Structure formats: C-alpha cells, structure tokens
Backbone as CSV, one residue per row, in Angstrom:
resi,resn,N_x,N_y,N_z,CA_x,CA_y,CA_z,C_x,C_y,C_z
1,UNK,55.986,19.713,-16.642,55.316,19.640,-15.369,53.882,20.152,-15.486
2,UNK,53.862,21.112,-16.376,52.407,22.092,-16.286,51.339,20.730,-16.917
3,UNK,52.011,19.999,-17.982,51.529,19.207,-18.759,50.577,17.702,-17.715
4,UNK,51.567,17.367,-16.676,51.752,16.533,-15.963,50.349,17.197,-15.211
5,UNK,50.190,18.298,-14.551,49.623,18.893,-13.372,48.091,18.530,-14.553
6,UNK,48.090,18.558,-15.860,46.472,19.119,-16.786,46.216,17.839,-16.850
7,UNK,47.061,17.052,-16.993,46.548,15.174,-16.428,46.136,14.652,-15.669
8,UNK,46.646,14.881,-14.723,45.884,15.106,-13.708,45.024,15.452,-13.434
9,UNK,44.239,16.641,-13.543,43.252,17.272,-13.225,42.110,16.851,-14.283
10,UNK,42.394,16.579,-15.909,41.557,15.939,-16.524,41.360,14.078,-16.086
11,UNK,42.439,13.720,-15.698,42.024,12.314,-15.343,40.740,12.431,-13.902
12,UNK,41.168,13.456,-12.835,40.227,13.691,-11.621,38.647,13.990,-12.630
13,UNK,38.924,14.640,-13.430,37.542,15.084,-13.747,36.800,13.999,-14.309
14,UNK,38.002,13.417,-15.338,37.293,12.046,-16.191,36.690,10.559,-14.845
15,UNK,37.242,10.897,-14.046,36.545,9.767,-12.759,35.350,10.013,-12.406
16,UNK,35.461,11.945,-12.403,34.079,12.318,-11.890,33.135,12.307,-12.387
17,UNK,32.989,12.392,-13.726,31.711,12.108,-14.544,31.709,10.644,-15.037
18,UNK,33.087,9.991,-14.984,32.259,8.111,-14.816,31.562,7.685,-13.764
19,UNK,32.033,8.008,-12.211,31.244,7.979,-11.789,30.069,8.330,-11.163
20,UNK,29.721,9.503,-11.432,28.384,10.110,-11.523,27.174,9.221,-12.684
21,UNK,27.604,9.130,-13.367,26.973,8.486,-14.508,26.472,7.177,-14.774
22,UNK,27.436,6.308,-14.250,27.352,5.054,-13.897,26.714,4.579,-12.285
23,UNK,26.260,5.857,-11.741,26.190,4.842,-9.812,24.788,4.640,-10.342
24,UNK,24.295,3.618,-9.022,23.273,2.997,-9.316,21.833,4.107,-8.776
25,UNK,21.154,3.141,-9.885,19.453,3.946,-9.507,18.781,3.469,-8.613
26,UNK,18.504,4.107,-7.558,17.361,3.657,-6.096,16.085,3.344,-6.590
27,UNK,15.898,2.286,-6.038,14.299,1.613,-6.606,13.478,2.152,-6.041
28,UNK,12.124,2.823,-6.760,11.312,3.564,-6.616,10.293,3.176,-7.053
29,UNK,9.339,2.352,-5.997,8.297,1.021,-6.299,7.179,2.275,-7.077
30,UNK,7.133,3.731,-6.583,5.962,4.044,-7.344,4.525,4.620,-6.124
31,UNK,3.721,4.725,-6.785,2.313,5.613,-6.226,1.783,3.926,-5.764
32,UNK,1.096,4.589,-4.918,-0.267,3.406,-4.296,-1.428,3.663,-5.094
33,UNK,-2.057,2.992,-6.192,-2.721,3.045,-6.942,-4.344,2.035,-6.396
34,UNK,-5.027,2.678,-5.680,-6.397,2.008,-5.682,-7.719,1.961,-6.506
35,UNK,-8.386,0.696,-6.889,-9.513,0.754,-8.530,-10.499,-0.504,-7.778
36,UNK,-11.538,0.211,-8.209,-12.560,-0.397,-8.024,-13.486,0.316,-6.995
37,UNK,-14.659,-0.592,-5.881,-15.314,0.173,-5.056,-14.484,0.369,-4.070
38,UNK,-13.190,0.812,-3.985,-12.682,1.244,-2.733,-13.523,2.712,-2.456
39,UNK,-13.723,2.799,-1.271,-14.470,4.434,-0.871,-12.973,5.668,-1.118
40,UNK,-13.081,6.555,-2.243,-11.889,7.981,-1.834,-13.144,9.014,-1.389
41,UNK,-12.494,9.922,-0.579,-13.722,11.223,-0.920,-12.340,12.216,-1.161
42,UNK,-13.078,12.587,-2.426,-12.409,14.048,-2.823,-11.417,13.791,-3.569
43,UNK,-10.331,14.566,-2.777,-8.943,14.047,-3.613,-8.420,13.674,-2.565
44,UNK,-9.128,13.114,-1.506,-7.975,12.755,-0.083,-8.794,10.766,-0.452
45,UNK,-7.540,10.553,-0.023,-8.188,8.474,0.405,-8.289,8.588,1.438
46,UNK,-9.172,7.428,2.205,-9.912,7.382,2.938,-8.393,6.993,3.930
47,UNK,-8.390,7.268,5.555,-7.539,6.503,5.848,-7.646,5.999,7.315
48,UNK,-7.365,4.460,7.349,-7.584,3.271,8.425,-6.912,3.609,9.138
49,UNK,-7.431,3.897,10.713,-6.435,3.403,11.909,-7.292,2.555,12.453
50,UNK,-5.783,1.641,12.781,-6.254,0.437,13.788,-5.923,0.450,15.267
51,UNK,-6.916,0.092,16.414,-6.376,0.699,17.548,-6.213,-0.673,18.565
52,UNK,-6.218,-1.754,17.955,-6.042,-3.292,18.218,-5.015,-4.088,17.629
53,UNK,-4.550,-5.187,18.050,-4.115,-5.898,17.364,-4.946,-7.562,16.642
54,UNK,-4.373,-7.743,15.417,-5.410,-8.250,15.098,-4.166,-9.255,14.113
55,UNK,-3.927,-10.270,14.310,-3.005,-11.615,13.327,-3.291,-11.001,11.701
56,UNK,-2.007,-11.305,10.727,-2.452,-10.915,9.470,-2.955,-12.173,9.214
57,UNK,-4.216,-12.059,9.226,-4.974,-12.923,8.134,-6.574,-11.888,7.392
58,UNK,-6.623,-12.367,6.271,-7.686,-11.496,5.655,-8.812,-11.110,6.672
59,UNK,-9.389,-9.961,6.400,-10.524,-9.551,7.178,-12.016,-9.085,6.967
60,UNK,-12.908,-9.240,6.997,-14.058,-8.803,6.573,-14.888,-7.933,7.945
61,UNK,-15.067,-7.342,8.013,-15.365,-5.936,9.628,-16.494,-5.607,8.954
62,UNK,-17.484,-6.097,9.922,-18.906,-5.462,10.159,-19.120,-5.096,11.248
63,UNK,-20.331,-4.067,11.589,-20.382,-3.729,12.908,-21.095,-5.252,14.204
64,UNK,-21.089,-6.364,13.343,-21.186,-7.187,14.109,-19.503,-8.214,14.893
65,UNK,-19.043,-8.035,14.001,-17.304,-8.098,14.460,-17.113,-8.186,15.694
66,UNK,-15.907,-8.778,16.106,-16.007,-8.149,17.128,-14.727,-6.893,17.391
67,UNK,-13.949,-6.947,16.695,-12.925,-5.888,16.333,-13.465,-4.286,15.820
68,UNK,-15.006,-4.703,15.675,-15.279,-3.117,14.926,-15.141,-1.838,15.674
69,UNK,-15.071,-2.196,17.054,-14.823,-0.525,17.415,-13.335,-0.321,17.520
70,UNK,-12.426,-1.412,16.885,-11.004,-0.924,17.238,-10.200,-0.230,16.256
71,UNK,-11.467,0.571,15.320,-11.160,0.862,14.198,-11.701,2.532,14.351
72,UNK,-10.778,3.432,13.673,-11.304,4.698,12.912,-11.118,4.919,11.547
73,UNK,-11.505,6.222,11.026,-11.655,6.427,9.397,-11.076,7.786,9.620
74,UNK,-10.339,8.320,9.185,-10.759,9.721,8.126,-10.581,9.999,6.882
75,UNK,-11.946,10.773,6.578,-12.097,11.476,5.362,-11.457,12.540,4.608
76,UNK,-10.565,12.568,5.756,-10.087,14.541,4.989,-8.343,14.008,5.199
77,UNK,-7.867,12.959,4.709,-6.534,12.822,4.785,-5.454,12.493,6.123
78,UNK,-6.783,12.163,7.239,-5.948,11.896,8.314,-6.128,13.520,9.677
79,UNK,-6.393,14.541,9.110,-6.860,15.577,9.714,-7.657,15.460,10.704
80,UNK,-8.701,14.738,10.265,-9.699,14.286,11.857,-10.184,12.393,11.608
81,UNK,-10.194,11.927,13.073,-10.971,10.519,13.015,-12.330,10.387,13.773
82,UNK,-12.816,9.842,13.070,-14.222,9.320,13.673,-14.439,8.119,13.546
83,UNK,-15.164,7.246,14.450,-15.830,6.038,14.518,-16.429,5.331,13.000
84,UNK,-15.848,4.019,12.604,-16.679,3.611,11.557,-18.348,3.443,11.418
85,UNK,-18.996,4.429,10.573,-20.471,3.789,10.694,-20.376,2.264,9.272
86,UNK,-20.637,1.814,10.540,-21.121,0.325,9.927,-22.540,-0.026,9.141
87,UNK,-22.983,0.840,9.377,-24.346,1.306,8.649,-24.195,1.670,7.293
88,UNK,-23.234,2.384,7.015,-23.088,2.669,5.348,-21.821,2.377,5.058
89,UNK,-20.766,1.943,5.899,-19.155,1.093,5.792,-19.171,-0.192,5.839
90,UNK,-18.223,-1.198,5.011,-17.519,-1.793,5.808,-16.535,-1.834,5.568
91,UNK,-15.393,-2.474,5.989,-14.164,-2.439,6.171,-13.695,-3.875,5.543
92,UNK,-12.359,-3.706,4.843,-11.981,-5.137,4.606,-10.326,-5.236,4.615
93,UNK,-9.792,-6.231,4.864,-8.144,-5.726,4.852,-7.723,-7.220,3.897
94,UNK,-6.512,-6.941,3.348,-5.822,-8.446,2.503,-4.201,-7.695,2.992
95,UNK,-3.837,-8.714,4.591,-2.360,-8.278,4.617,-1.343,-9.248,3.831
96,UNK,-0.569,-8.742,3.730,0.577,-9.309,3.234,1.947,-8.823,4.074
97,UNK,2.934,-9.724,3.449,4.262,-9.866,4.324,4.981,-9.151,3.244
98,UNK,5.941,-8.331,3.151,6.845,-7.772,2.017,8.099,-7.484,2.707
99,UNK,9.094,-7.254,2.060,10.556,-7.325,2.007,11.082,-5.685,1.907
100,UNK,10.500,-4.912,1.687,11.139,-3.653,1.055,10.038,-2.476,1.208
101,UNK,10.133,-1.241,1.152,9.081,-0.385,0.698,8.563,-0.699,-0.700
102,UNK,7.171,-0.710,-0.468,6.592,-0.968,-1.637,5.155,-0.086,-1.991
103,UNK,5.041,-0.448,-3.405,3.519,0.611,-3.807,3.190,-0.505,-3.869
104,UNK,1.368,-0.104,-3.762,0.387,-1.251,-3.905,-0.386,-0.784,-4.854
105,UNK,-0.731,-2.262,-5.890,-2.218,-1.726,-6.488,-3.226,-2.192,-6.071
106,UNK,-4.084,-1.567,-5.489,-5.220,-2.520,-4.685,-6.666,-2.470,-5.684
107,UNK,-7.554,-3.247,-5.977,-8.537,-3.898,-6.744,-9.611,-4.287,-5.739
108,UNK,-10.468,-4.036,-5.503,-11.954,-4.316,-5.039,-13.026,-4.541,-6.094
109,UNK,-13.555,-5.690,-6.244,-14.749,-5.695,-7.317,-15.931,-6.547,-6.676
110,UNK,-17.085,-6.230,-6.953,-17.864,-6.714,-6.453,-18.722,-7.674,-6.971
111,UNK,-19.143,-9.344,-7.022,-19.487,-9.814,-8.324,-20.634,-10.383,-7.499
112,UNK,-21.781,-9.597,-7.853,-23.701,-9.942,-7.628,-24.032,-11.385,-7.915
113,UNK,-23.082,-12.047,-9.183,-24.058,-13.064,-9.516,-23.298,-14.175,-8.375
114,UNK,-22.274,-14.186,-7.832,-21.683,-14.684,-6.839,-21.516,-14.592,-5.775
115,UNK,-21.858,-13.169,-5.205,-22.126,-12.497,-4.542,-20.604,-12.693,-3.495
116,UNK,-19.754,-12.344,-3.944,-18.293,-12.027,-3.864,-17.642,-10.492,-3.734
117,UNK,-17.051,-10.609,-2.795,-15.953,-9.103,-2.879,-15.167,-9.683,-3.109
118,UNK,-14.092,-9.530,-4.051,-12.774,-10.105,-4.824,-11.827,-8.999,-4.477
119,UNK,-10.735,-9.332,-3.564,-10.094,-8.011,-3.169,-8.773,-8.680,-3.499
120,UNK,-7.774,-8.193,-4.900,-6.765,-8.353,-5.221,-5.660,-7.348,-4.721
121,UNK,-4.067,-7.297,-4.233,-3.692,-6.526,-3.878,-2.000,-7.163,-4.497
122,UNK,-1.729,-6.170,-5.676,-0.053,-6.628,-6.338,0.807,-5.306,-5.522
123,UNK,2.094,-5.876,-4.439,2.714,-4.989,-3.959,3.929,-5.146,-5.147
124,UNK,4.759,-3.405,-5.397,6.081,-3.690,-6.145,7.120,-3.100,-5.281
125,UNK,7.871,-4.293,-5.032,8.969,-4.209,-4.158,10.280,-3.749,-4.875
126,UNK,11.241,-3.830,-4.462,12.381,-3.618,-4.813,13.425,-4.792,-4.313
127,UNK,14.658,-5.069,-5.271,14.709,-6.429,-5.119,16.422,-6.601,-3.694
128,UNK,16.783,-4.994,-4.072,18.038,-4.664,-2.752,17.403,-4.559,-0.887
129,UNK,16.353,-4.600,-0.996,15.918,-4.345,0.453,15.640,-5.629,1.203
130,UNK,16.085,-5.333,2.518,15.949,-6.512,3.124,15.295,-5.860,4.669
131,UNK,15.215,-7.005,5.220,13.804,-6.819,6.615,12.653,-7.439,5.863
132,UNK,12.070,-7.236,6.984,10.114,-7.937,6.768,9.195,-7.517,7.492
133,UNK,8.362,-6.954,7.243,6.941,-5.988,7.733,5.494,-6.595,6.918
134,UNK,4.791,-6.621,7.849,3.318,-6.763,7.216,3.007,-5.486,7.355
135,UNK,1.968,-5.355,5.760,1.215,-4.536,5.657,-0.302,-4.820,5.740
136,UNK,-1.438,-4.195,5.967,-2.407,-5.023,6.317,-3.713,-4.757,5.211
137,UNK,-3.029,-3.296,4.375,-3.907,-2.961,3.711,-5.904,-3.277,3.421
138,UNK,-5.862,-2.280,4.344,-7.157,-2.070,4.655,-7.887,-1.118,3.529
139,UNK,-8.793,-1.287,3.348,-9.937,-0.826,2.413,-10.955,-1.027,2.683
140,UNK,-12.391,0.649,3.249,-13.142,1.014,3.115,-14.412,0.692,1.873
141,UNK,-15.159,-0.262,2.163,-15.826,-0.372,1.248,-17.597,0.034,1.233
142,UNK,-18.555,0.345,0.494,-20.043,0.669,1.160,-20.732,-0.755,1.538
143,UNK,-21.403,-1.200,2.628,-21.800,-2.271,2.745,-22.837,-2.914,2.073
144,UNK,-22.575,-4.113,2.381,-23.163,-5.166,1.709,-23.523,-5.900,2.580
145,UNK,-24.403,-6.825,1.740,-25.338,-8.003,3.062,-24.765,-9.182,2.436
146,UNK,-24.656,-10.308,2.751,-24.369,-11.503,2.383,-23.669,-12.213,1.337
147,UNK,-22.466,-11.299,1.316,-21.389,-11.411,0.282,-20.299,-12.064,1.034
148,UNK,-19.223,-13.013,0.082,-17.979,-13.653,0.879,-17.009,-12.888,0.407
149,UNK,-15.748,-12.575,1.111,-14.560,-11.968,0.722,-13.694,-12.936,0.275
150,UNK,-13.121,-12.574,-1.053,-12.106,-13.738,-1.510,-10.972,-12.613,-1.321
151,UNK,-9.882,-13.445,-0.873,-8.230,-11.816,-1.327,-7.679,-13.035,-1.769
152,UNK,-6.614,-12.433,-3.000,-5.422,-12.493,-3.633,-4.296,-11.524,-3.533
153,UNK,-3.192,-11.967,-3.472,-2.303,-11.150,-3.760,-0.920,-11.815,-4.168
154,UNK,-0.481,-10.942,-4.734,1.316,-10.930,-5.486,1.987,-10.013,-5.300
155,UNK,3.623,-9.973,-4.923,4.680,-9.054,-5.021,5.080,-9.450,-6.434
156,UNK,5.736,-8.366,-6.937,6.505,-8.232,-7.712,7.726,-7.519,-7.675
157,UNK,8.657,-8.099,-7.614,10.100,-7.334,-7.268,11.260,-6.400,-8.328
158,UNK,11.567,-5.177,-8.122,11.518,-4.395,-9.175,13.315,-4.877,-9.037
C-alpha cells in the first residue's frame, strides 16, 4: 500500500513538471522601436494626443491643416501637454489596422534629392489574437517646406 500511495504521489508530481514545462509561451511582440528623424527629447518620446476624429488614412499636419489644433504634444512623457508649434513641428501619422497587441518599428527618412518624407511602419503581431483596432501612429517630425509624404507599412505575425 505504502508502495501504491509513492506512485501516486510521484506520478502527481511527474504531471506537474510535464506540464509546467510544456504550456505554451505568450507572444510578446516586443519594444516600440523608433529610427530616423522622428523628434525624442531626452529619454522620454515625444507623445501625440489627438482631440478629433480623423478616418485612418495617412496624414501630413501643418499648421495650415485644418485638423492642426486638434492636436497636443508632450515632451516629458505625457506629464504635461501643450499646443503643437507648427513653426518648428510637424506632425505625420501612417495608420494601420492590426489584429493583436503589437510593437512597432517606425522609420522616418527624409530624401532632399526627392524631396520626400518616407515614413515606413513594420507592426509585430502575434498570430493567437483576435479583434481589430487601428493604430494611427503618429510621429513628430521638424518641419519642412515642400516635401511629399510617402507611408508604407507591413505586419508581421509572430
């Protein structure tokens, strides 16, 4: 019986470390990684509120816009907002539609001889999540005069 009772208790244990060992790993898309002229100050990113609604389609926001005052910034992580100066800002967004929580890598480059803002944005999703949310990913950029905004973007599903 004693024998019977240690079988037991090693078979309970032997379940417990199969399945500990074997359950599955939660997808963890990762950091929001931004490169190029996106504006950071400090060690805080810059961060967009929008106080409008506005269709996802790409955006280019100057203070001639007409959406520009439906916008704030802060510099210090969200701590305080102030009004965009359009004078030394502008603003640009590339939304996208995604499936899951996701990290973004966002890409801003600026090309003179074309006189292009190229704003690429790869979200990494995860491939168990379901629903659908736009993100609109906005990015702070220093202004420019007579440049066109191109956006690209790709998910990639982890």
């Amino acid at each position: 019986m004693k024998s019977f009772k240690s079988l037991i208790v090693l078979g309970l244990f032997g379940m417990i470390i199969l399945v500990s060992s074997s359950s599955c790993k939660k997808c963890q898309p990762g950091d929001d990684v931004n490169i190029g002229i996106i504006d950071v100050v400090g060690d805080h990113e810059v961060i967009i509120y929008r106080n409008i609604g506005l269709p996802p389609t790409p955006y280019y926001i100057t203070g001639s816009h007409p959406s520009a005052d439906g916008f704030q910034v802060s510099f210090d992580g969200g701590v305080t907002k102030q009004a965009i100066n359009y004078n030394q800002y502008q603003l640009i967004g590339n939304p996208m539609t995604i499936h899951c929580e996701a990290a973004f890598d966002r890409t801003v480059t600026k090309n003179s001889l074309s006189n292009t803002i190229n704003y690429h944005v790869v979200a990494r999703t995860c491939s168990e999540c379901e629903g659908e949310y736009v993100v609109d990913n906005w990015a702070l950029i220093n202004a420019v005069s007579g440049y066109t905004l191109i956006v690209t973007n790709e998910e990639i599903v982890e």
